[in-house]
Amino acid sequence: MGAVGERLENTQLSSAKTQLQSLRAALTEFAQKHRDRINSDPQFRRAFCEMCVAAGVDPLASSKGLWDELLGVGQFYNELAVQVLTACLRTRDVNGGLLDLGECLKLVQASRAAGQFVDTEDISRAVDCLSALGRGVGIRLCGGRRLVYSVPDELSADPSQALEVAASLGGKISADELVRRFGWTAERADAALTHFVREGLCWVDTQDEAVDRWCWFPSIALAAMDRNGTPAGTMLEGAR
């Protein structure tokens, strides 16, 4: 029985290797045939990625993996990751390291050569390539918005909740709002906002007589402005 089982296992292993070779050959042929379109068309590139994943191939498992061998796409995403990180660093003095994904896309696209189009999913995959840098770079969902963060430390629970509320309010938050929403003490709410101020993640507006201070997150506010058509000066006047 042992010999029969071993032969069966060897047969199954041989069959699996043959299927993988056939799959690789098919992907290679497809990739070579459509190389230019995969490199230039974000939607087509996404569909190719999904096809690879469905076939059990992780196209971004390594920069020397399947895509890099066939298309140089592993290198494509590594280079895109550098462009994303550059956009984050160049705007950090303004947004403190919290960059709206849509705004990040605009900045990256403006830095690329004509015809080299990318979309938000490309940006997300590029950020995944930055995981080797630790947990200080990534994407988080806040109030229905995706933010590319490039901060030294991850946000603790209270600041994270405060950021969620700020995103839902178009980029601003106050201690009074946190007290009202979560039933926090004034001291707890103020401590959460003080974290943002101390780390340079927000602008502070103290001109509203009804509120001690508003904390504005400029990238979120500007993204909301783009969506709603609100003048930037109206939203951020007095904040810094």
PDB file of C-alpha atoms in Angstrom:
ATOM      1  CA  MET A   1       0.000   0.000   0.000  1.00  0.00           C
ATOM      2  CA  GLY A   2       2.876   2.355   0.778  1.00  0.00           C
ATOM      3  CA  ALA A   3       4.357   1.916  -2.702  1.00  0.00           C
ATOM      4  CA  VAL A   4       0.973   2.525  -4.337  1.00  0.00           C
ATOM      5  CA  GLY A   5       0.439   5.695  -2.298  1.00  0.00           C
ATOM      6  CA  GLU A   6       3.893   6.969  -3.214  1.00  0.00           C
ATOM      7  CA  ARG A   7       3.278   6.369  -6.936  1.00  0.00           C
ATOM      8  CA  LEU A   8      -0.080   8.154  -6.679  1.00  0.00           C
ATOM      9  CA  GLU A   9       1.541  11.111  -4.919  1.00  0.00           C
ATOM     10  CA  ASN A  10       4.280  11.310  -7.570  1.00  0.00           C
ATOM     11  CA  THR A  11       1.665  11.168 -10.329  1.00  0.00           C
ATOM     12  CA  GLN A  12      -0.338  13.991  -8.748  1.00  0.00           C
ATOM     13  CA  LEU A  13       2.819  16.065  -8.265  1.00  0.00           C
ATOM     14  CA  SER A  14       3.832  15.543 -11.886  1.00  0.00           C
ATOM     15  CA  SER A  15       0.351  16.514 -13.052  1.00  0.00           C
ATOM     16  CA  ALA A  16       0.409  19.672 -10.924  1.00  0.00           C
ATOM     17  CA  LYS A  17       3.802  20.676 -12.333  1.00  0.00           C
ATOM     18  CA  THR A  18       2.527  20.146 -15.884  1.00  0.00           C
ATOM     19  CA  GLN A  19      -0.545  22.308 -15.191  1.00  0.00           C
ATOM     20  CA  LEU A  20       1.610  25.074 -13.676  1.00  0.00           C
ATOM     21  CA  GLN A  21       3.910  25.006 -16.688  1.00  0.00           C
ATOM     22  CA  SER A  22       0.918  25.246 -19.020  1.00  0.00           C
ATOM     23  CA  LEU A  23      -0.503  28.124 -16.975  1.00  0.00           C
ATOM     24  CA  ARG A  24       2.810  29.956 -17.019  1.00  0.00           C
ATOM     25  CA  ALA A  25       3.096  29.474 -20.766  1.00  0.00           C
ATOM     26  CA  ALA A  26      -0.432  30.823 -21.297  1.00  0.00           C
ATOM     27  CA  LEU A  27       0.220  33.861 -19.072  1.00  0.00           C
ATOM     28  CA  THR A  28       3.529  34.467 -20.804  1.00  0.00           C
ATOM     29  CA  GLU A  29       1.917  34.392 -24.236  1.00  0.00           C
ATOM     30  CA  PHE A  30      -0.903  36.691 -23.123  1.00  0.00           C
ATOM     31  CA  ALA A  31       1.475  39.112 -21.397  1.00  0.00           C
ATOM     32  CA  GLN A  32       3.836  39.346 -24.336  1.00  0.00           C
ATOM     33  CA  LYS A  33       0.957  39.862 -26.755  1.00  0.00           C
ATOM     34  CA  HIS A  34      -0.596  42.645 -24.665  1.00  0.00           C
ATOM     35  CA  ARG A  35       2.526  44.055 -23.015  1.00  0.00           C
ATOM     36  CA  ASP A  36       2.091  47.653 -24.183  1.00  0.00           C
ATOM     37  CA  ARG A  37      -1.549  47.781 -23.153  1.00  0.00           C
ATOM     38  CA  ILE A  38      -0.862  46.256 -19.729  1.00  0.00           C
ATOM     39  CA  ASN A  39       1.807  48.875 -19.075  1.00  0.00           C
ATOM     40  CA  SER A  40      -0.277  51.827 -20.275  1.00  0.00           C
ATOM     41  CA  ASP A  41      -3.914  50.996 -19.443  1.00  0.00           C
ATOM     42  CA  PRO A  42      -4.767  50.881 -15.699  1.00  0.00           C
ATOM     43  CA  GLN A  43      -8.045  48.981 -16.181  1.00  0.00           C
ATOM     44  CA  PHE A  44      -6.451  46.374 -18.422  1.00  0.00           C
ATOM     45  CA  ARG A  45      -3.539  46.073 -15.973  1.00  0.00           C
ATOM     46  CA  ARG A  46      -5.989  45.530 -13.116  1.00  0.00           C
ATOM     47  CA  ALA A  47      -7.845  42.857 -15.091  1.00  0.00           C
ATOM     48  CA  PHE A  48      -4.549  41.078 -15.802  1.00  0.00           C
ATOM     49  CA  CYS A  49      -3.669  41.195 -12.106  1.00  0.00           C
ATOM     50  CA  GLU A  50      -7.050  39.729 -11.180  1.00  0.00           C
ATOM     51  CA  MET A  51      -6.571  36.981 -13.778  1.00  0.00           C
ATOM     52  CA  CYS A  52      -3.193  36.112 -12.257  1.00  0.00           C
ATOM     53  CA  VAL A  53      -4.620  36.013  -8.731  1.00  0.00           C
ATOM     54  CA  ALA A  54      -7.531  33.825  -9.870  1.00  0.00           C
ATOM     55  CA  ALA A  55      -4.973  31.448 -11.360  1.00  0.00           C
ATOM     56  CA  GLY A  56      -3.113  31.279  -8.059  1.00  0.00           C
ATOM     57  CA  VAL A  57      -0.225  33.545  -9.086  1.00  0.00           C
ATOM     58  CA  ASP A  58       0.672  36.537  -6.906  1.00  0.00           C
ATOM     59  CA  PRO A  59       2.027  39.077  -9.404  1.00  0.00           C
ATOM     60  CA  LEU A  60       3.561  41.261  -6.695  1.00  0.00           C
ATOM     61  CA  ALA A  61       5.044  38.545  -4.507  1.00  0.00           C
ATOM     62  CA  SER A  62       8.497  39.619  -5.626  1.00  0.00           C
ATOM     63  CA  SER A  63      10.027  42.301  -7.779  1.00  0.00           C
ATOM     64  CA  LYS A  64      11.660  39.397  -9.626  1.00  0.00           C
ATOM     65  CA  GLY A  65       8.390  37.484  -9.899  1.00  0.00           C
ATOM     66  CA  LEU A  66       6.214  36.702 -12.887  1.00  0.00           C
ATOM     67  CA  TRP A  67       5.329  40.270 -13.864  1.00  0.00           C
ATOM     68  CA  ASP A  68       8.900  41.457 -13.648  1.00  0.00           C
ATOM     69  CA  GLU A  69      10.119  38.613 -15.837  1.00  0.00           C
ATOM     70  CA  LEU A  70       7.436  39.064 -18.470  1.00  0.00           C
ATOM     71  CA  LEU A  71       6.748  42.788 -18.414  1.00  0.00           C
ATOM     72  CA  GLY A  72       8.998  44.554 -15.966  1.00  0.00           C
ATOM     73  CA  VAL A  73       5.783  45.272 -14.020  1.00  0.00           C
ATOM     74  CA  GLY A  74       7.399  44.391 -10.704  1.00  0.00           C
ATOM     75  CA  GLN A  75       9.836  47.193 -11.435  1.00  0.00           C
ATOM     76  CA  PHE A  76       6.893  49.309 -12.632  1.00  0.00           C
ATOM     77  CA  TYR A  77       5.287  49.152  -9.181  1.00  0.00           C
ATOM     78  CA  ASN A  78       8.580  49.672  -7.378  1.00  0.00           C
ATOM     79  CA  GLU A  79       9.169  52.855  -9.362  1.00  0.00           C
ATOM     80  CA  LEU A  80       5.569  53.940  -8.778  1.00  0.00           C
ATOM     81  CA  ALA A  81       6.048  53.337  -5.042  1.00  0.00           C
ATOM     82  CA  VAL A  82       9.000  55.748  -5.076  1.00  0.00           C
ATOM     83  CA  GLN A  83       6.827  58.351  -6.825  1.00  0.00           C
ATOM     84  CA  VAL A  84       4.082  57.881  -4.219  1.00  0.00           C
ATOM     85  CA  LEU A  85       6.547  58.240  -1.363  1.00  0.00           C
ATOM     86  CA  THR A  86       8.025  61.341  -3.002  1.00  0.00           C
ATOM     87  CA  ALA A  87       4.546  62.897  -3.241  1.00  0.00           C
ATOM     88  CA  CYS A  88       3.960  62.129   0.440  1.00  0.00           C
ATOM     89  CA  LEU A  89       7.253  63.676   1.508  1.00  0.00           C
ATOM     90  CA  ARG A  90       6.831  66.785  -0.650  1.00  0.00           C
ATOM     91  CA  THR A  91       3.402  67.530   0.825  1.00  0.00           C
ATOM     92  CA  ARG A  92       4.161  66.525   4.387  1.00  0.00           C
ATOM     93  CA  ASP A  93       4.829  70.084   5.541  1.00  0.00           C
ATOM     94  CA  VAL A  94       1.278  70.914   4.452  1.00  0.00           C
ATOM     95  CA  ASN A  95      -0.710  67.822   5.434  1.00  0.00           C
ATOM     96  CA  GLY A  96       1.440  66.316   8.185  1.00  0.00           C
ATOM     97  CA  GLY A  97       1.687  62.964   6.420  1.00  0.00           C
ATOM     98  CA  LEU A  98      -2.011  62.327   5.686  1.00  0.00           C
ATOM     99  CA  LEU A  99      -2.611  62.543   1.927  1.00  0.00           C
ATOM    100  CA  ASP A 100      -5.978  61.862   0.293  1.00  0.00           C
ATOM    101  CA  LEU A 101      -5.619  58.977  -2.169  1.00  0.00           C
ATOM    102  CA  GLY A 102      -7.229  60.980  -4.992  1.00  0.00           C
ATOM    103  CA  GLU A 103      -4.878  63.903  -4.389  1.00  0.00           C
ATOM    104  CA  CYS A 104      -1.935  61.494  -4.284  1.00  0.00           C
ATOM    105  CA  LEU A 105      -3.003  60.121  -7.668  1.00  0.00           C
ATOM    106  CA  LYS A 106      -3.080  63.623  -9.171  1.00  0.00           C
ATOM    107  CA  LEU A 107       0.391  64.435  -7.861  1.00  0.00           C
ATOM    108  CA  VAL A 108       1.872  61.163  -9.064  1.00  0.00           C
ATOM    109  CA  GLN A 109       0.200  61.393 -12.480  1.00  0.00           C
ATOM    110  CA  ALA A 110       1.563  64.908 -12.948  1.00  0.00           C
ATOM    111  CA  SER A 111       5.094  63.604 -12.357  1.00  0.00           C
ATOM    112  CA  ARG A 112       4.839  60.790 -14.916  1.00  0.00           C
ATOM    113  CA  ALA A 113       5.644  60.900 -18.598  1.00  0.00           C
ATOM    114  CA  ALA A 114       2.807  61.466 -21.066  1.00  0.00           C
ATOM    115  CA  GLY A 115       0.832  58.316 -21.776  1.00  0.00           C
ATOM    116  CA  GLN A 116       1.890  56.557 -18.546  1.00  0.00           C
ATOM    117  CA  PHE A 117      -1.489  56.497 -16.859  1.00  0.00           C
ATOM    118  CA  VAL A 118      -2.159  55.030 -13.419  1.00  0.00           C
ATOM    119  CA  ASP A 119      -5.248  54.790 -11.231  1.00  0.00           C
ATOM    120  CA  THR A 120      -5.993  54.529  -7.511  1.00  0.00           C
ATOM    121  CA  GLU A 121      -5.644  50.736  -7.562  1.00  0.00           C
ATOM    122  CA  ASP A 122      -2.136  51.134  -8.973  1.00  0.00           C
ATOM    123  CA  ILE A 123      -1.367  53.554  -6.138  1.00  0.00           C
ATOM    124  CA  SER A 124      -2.685  51.014  -3.609  1.00  0.00           C
ATOM    125  CA  ARG A 125      -0.503  48.241  -5.034  1.00  0.00           C
ATOM    126  CA  ALA A 126       2.494  50.561  -5.059  1.00  0.00           C
ATOM    127  CA  VAL A 127       1.919  51.400  -1.380  1.00  0.00           C
ATOM    128  CA  ASP A 128       1.877  47.654  -0.672  1.00  0.00           C
ATOM    129  CA  CYS A 129       5.416  47.581  -2.070  1.00  0.00           C
ATOM    130  CA  LEU A 130       6.401  50.000   0.699  1.00  0.00           C
ATOM    131  CA  SER A 131       5.520  47.527   3.453  1.00  0.00           C
ATOM    132  CA  ALA A 132       9.238  46.790   3.849  1.00  0.00           C
ATOM    133  CA  LEU A 133       9.549  50.278   5.355  1.00  0.00           C
ATOM    134  CA  GLY A 134       7.416  49.190   8.302  1.00  0.00           C
ATOM    135  CA  ARG A 135       3.984  50.266   9.486  1.00  0.00           C
ATOM    136  CA  GLY A 136       4.676  53.962   9.025  1.00  0.00           C
ATOM    137  CA  VAL A 137       3.476  53.957   5.392  1.00  0.00           C
ATOM    138  CA  GLY A 138       0.155  52.601   4.204  1.00  0.00           C
ATOM    139  CA  ILE A 139      -3.465  53.319   3.358  1.00  0.00           C
ATOM    140  CA  ARG A 140      -6.289  53.649   5.860  1.00  0.00           C
ATOM    141  CA  LEU A 141     -10.013  54.136   5.378  1.00  0.00           C
ATOM    142  CA  CYS A 142     -11.413  57.128   7.267  1.00  0.00           C
ATOM    143  CA  GLY A 143     -14.967  58.342   6.943  1.00  0.00           C
ATOM    144  CA  GLY A 144     -15.352  56.701   3.556  1.00  0.00           C
ATOM    145  CA  ARG A 145     -12.101  58.228   2.271  1.00  0.00           C
ATOM    146  CA  ARG A 146      -8.820  56.463   1.650  1.00  0.00           C
ATOM    147  CA  LEU A 147      -5.760  58.239   3.004  1.00  0.00           C
ATOM    148  CA  VAL A 148      -2.125  57.497   2.249  1.00  0.00           C
ATOM    149  CA  TYR A 149      -0.342  57.961   5.558  1.00  0.00           C
ATOM    150  CA  SER A 150       3.387  58.429   6.012  1.00  0.00           C
ATOM    151  CA  VAL A 151       3.816  58.981   9.721  1.00  0.00           C
ATOM    152  CA  PRO A 152       6.457  57.528  12.079  1.00  0.00           C
ATOM    153  CA  ASP A 153       3.940  55.771  14.334  1.00  0.00           C
ATOM    154  CA  GLU A 154       0.495  54.331  13.839  1.00  0.00           C
ATOM    155  CA  LEU A 155      -2.342  56.309  15.395  1.00  0.00           C
ATOM    156  CA  SER A 156      -3.672  55.060  18.718  1.00  0.00           C
ATOM    157  CA  ALA A 157      -7.379  54.398  19.269  1.00  0.00           C
ATOM    158  CA  ASP A 158      -8.571  57.888  20.265  1.00  0.00           C
ATOM    159  CA  PRO A 159      -6.799  59.826  17.490  1.00  0.00           C
ATOM    160  CA  SER A 160      -7.962  57.194  14.990  1.00  0.00           C
ATOM    161  CA  GLN A 161     -11.592  57.736  16.000  1.00  0.00           C
ATOM    162  CA  ALA A 162     -11.121  61.497  15.864  1.00  0.00           C
ATOM    163  CA  LEU A 163      -9.691  61.206  12.343  1.00  0.00           C
ATOM    164  CA  GLU A 164     -12.676  59.108  11.274  1.00  0.00           C
ATOM    165  CA  VAL A 165     -15.032  61.873  12.426  1.00  0.00           C
ATOM    166  CA  ALA A 166     -12.927  64.581  10.764  1.00  0.00           C
ATOM    167  CA  ALA A 167     -13.061  62.714   7.461  1.00  0.00           C
ATOM    168  CA  SER A 168     -16.835  62.424   7.691  1.00  0.00           C
ATOM    169  CA  LEU A 169     -17.093  66.182   8.376  1.00  0.00           C
ATOM    170  CA  GLY A 170     -15.020  67.224   5.381  1.00  0.00           C
ATOM    171  CA  GLY A 171     -11.668  67.475   7.130  1.00  0.00           C
ATOM    172  CA  LYS A 172     -12.304  69.282  10.432  1.00  0.00           C
ATOM    173  CA  ILE A 173     -12.880  68.223  14.021  1.00  0.00           C
ATOM    174  CA  SER A 174     -13.238  69.867  17.443  1.00  0.00           C
ATOM    175  CA  ALA A 175     -13.122  68.599  20.993  1.00  0.00           C
ATOM    176  CA  ASP A 176     -16.799  69.525  21.435  1.00  0.00           C
ATOM    177  CA  GLU A 177     -17.726  67.278  18.508  1.00  0.00           C
ATOM    178  CA  LEU A 178     -15.830  64.338  20.010  1.00  0.00           C
ATOM    179  CA  VAL A 179     -17.525  64.859  23.376  1.00  0.00           C
ATOM    180  CA  ARG A 180     -20.922  64.955  21.672  1.00  0.00           C
ATOM    181  CA  ARG A 181     -20.332  61.881  19.509  1.00  0.00           C
ATOM    182  CA  PHE A 182     -18.503  59.581  21.901  1.00  0.00           C
ATOM    183  CA  GLY A 183     -19.395  60.887  25.351  1.00  0.00           C
ATOM    184  CA  TRP A 184     -15.721  61.520  26.109  1.00  0.00           C
ATOM    185  CA  THR A 185     -14.610  63.937  28.781  1.00  0.00           C
ATOM    186  CA  ALA A 186     -13.363  67.290  27.531  1.00  0.00           C
ATOM    187  CA  GLU A 187      -9.848  66.326  28.673  1.00  0.00           C
ATOM    188  CA  ARG A 188      -9.871  63.086  26.668  1.00  0.00           C
ATOM    189  CA  ALA A 189     -11.127  64.821  23.534  1.00  0.00           C
ATOM    190  CA  ASP A 190      -8.557  67.592  23.874  1.00  0.00           C
ATOM    191  CA  ALA A 191      -5.769  65.021  24.336  1.00  0.00           C
ATOM    192  CA  ALA A 192      -6.731  63.306  21.073  1.00  0.00           C
ATOM    193  CA  LEU A 193      -6.559  66.598  19.182  1.00  0.00           C
ATOM    194  CA  THR A 194      -3.352  67.641  20.921  1.00  0.00           C
ATOM    195  CA  HIS A 195      -1.713  64.538  19.440  1.00  0.00           C
ATOM    196  CA  PHE A 196      -2.477  65.804  15.921  1.00  0.00           C
ATOM    197  CA  VAL A 197      -1.215  69.288  16.738  1.00  0.00           C
ATOM    198  CA  ARG A 198       1.972  68.004  18.349  1.00  0.00           C
ATOM    199  CA  GLU A 199       2.768  65.720  15.398  1.00  0.00           C
ATOM    200  CA  GLY A 200       2.011  68.438  12.840  1.00  0.00           C
ATOM    201  CA  LEU A 201      -0.814  66.445  11.264  1.00  0.00           C
ATOM    202  CA  CYS A 202      -3.350  69.264  11.204  1.00  0.00           C
ATOM    203  CA  TRP A 203      -3.870  73.004  11.005  1.00  0.00           C
ATOM    204  CA  VAL A 204      -5.448  74.832  13.956  1.00  0.00           C
ATOM    205  CA  ASP A 205      -8.223  77.415  13.565  1.00  0.00           C
ATOM    206  CA  THR A 206      -9.087  79.476  16.658  1.00  0.00           C
ATOM    207  CA  GLN A 207     -11.205  82.180  14.979  1.00  0.00           C
ATOM    208  CA  ASP A 208     -14.580  80.549  15.661  1.00  0.00           C
ATOM    209  CA  GLU A 209     -15.889  82.198  18.825  1.00  0.00           C
ATOM    210  CA  ALA A 210     -18.268  79.300  19.467  1.00  0.00           C
ATOM    211  CA  VAL A 211     -15.506  76.659  19.442  1.00  0.00           C
ATOM    212  CA  ASP A 212     -12.192  76.716  21.283  1.00  0.00           C
ATOM    213  CA  ARG A 213     -10.328  75.333  18.274  1.00  0.00           C
ATOM    214  CA  TRP A 214     -10.994  73.476  15.062  1.00  0.00           C
ATOM    215  CA  CYS A 215      -8.399  71.040  13.804  1.00  0.00           C
ATOM    216  CA  TRP A 216      -8.290  70.938   9.998  1.00  0.00           C
ATOM    217  CA  PHE A 217      -6.735  68.139   7.954  1.00  0.00           C
ATOM    218  CA  PRO A 218      -5.853  69.982   4.736  1.00  0.00           C
ATOM    219  CA  SER A 219      -5.646  67.050   2.326  1.00  0.00           C
ATOM    220  CA  ILE A 220      -9.042  65.731   3.439  1.00  0.00           C
ATOM    221  CA  ALA A 221     -10.550  69.222   3.358  1.00  0.00           C
ATOM    222  CA  LEU A 222      -9.200  69.969  -0.127  1.00  0.00           C
ATOM    223  CA  ALA A 223     -10.474  66.626  -1.423  1.00  0.00           C
ATOM    224  CA  ALA A 224     -13.896  67.452   0.005  1.00  0.00           C
ATOM    225  CA  MET A 225     -13.673  70.861  -1.633  1.00  0.00           C
ATOM    226  CA  ASP A 226     -12.993  69.230  -5.006  1.00  0.00           C
ATOM    227  CA  ARG A 227     -16.008  66.978  -4.602  1.00  0.00           C
ATOM    228  CA  ASN A 228     -18.376  69.662  -3.327  1.00  0.00           C
ATOM    229  CA  GLY A 229     -17.122  72.656  -5.305  1.00  0.00           C
ATOM    230  CA  THR A 230     -16.553  74.704  -2.129  1.00  0.00           C
ATOM    231  CA  PRO A 231     -13.886  77.447  -2.411  1.00  0.00           C
ATOM    232  CA  ALA A 232     -10.698  76.481  -0.597  1.00  0.00           C
ATOM    233  CA  GLY A 233     -10.504  79.820   1.145  1.00  0.00           C
ATOM    234  CA  THR A 234     -13.920  79.337   2.693  1.00  0.00           C
ATOM    235  CA  MET A 235     -12.998  75.971   4.156  1.00  0.00           C
ATOM    236  CA  LEU A 236      -9.467  76.692   5.388  1.00  0.00           C
ATOM    237  CA  GLU A 237      -9.512  80.433   6.072  1.00  0.00           C
ATOM    238  CA  GLY A 238      -7.792  81.181   9.331  1.00  0.00           C
ATOM    239  CA  ALA A 239      -6.435  77.680   9.831  1.00  0.00           C
ATOM    240  CA  ARG A 240      -2.743  77.040  10.136  1.00  0.00           C
TER     241      ARG A 240
END
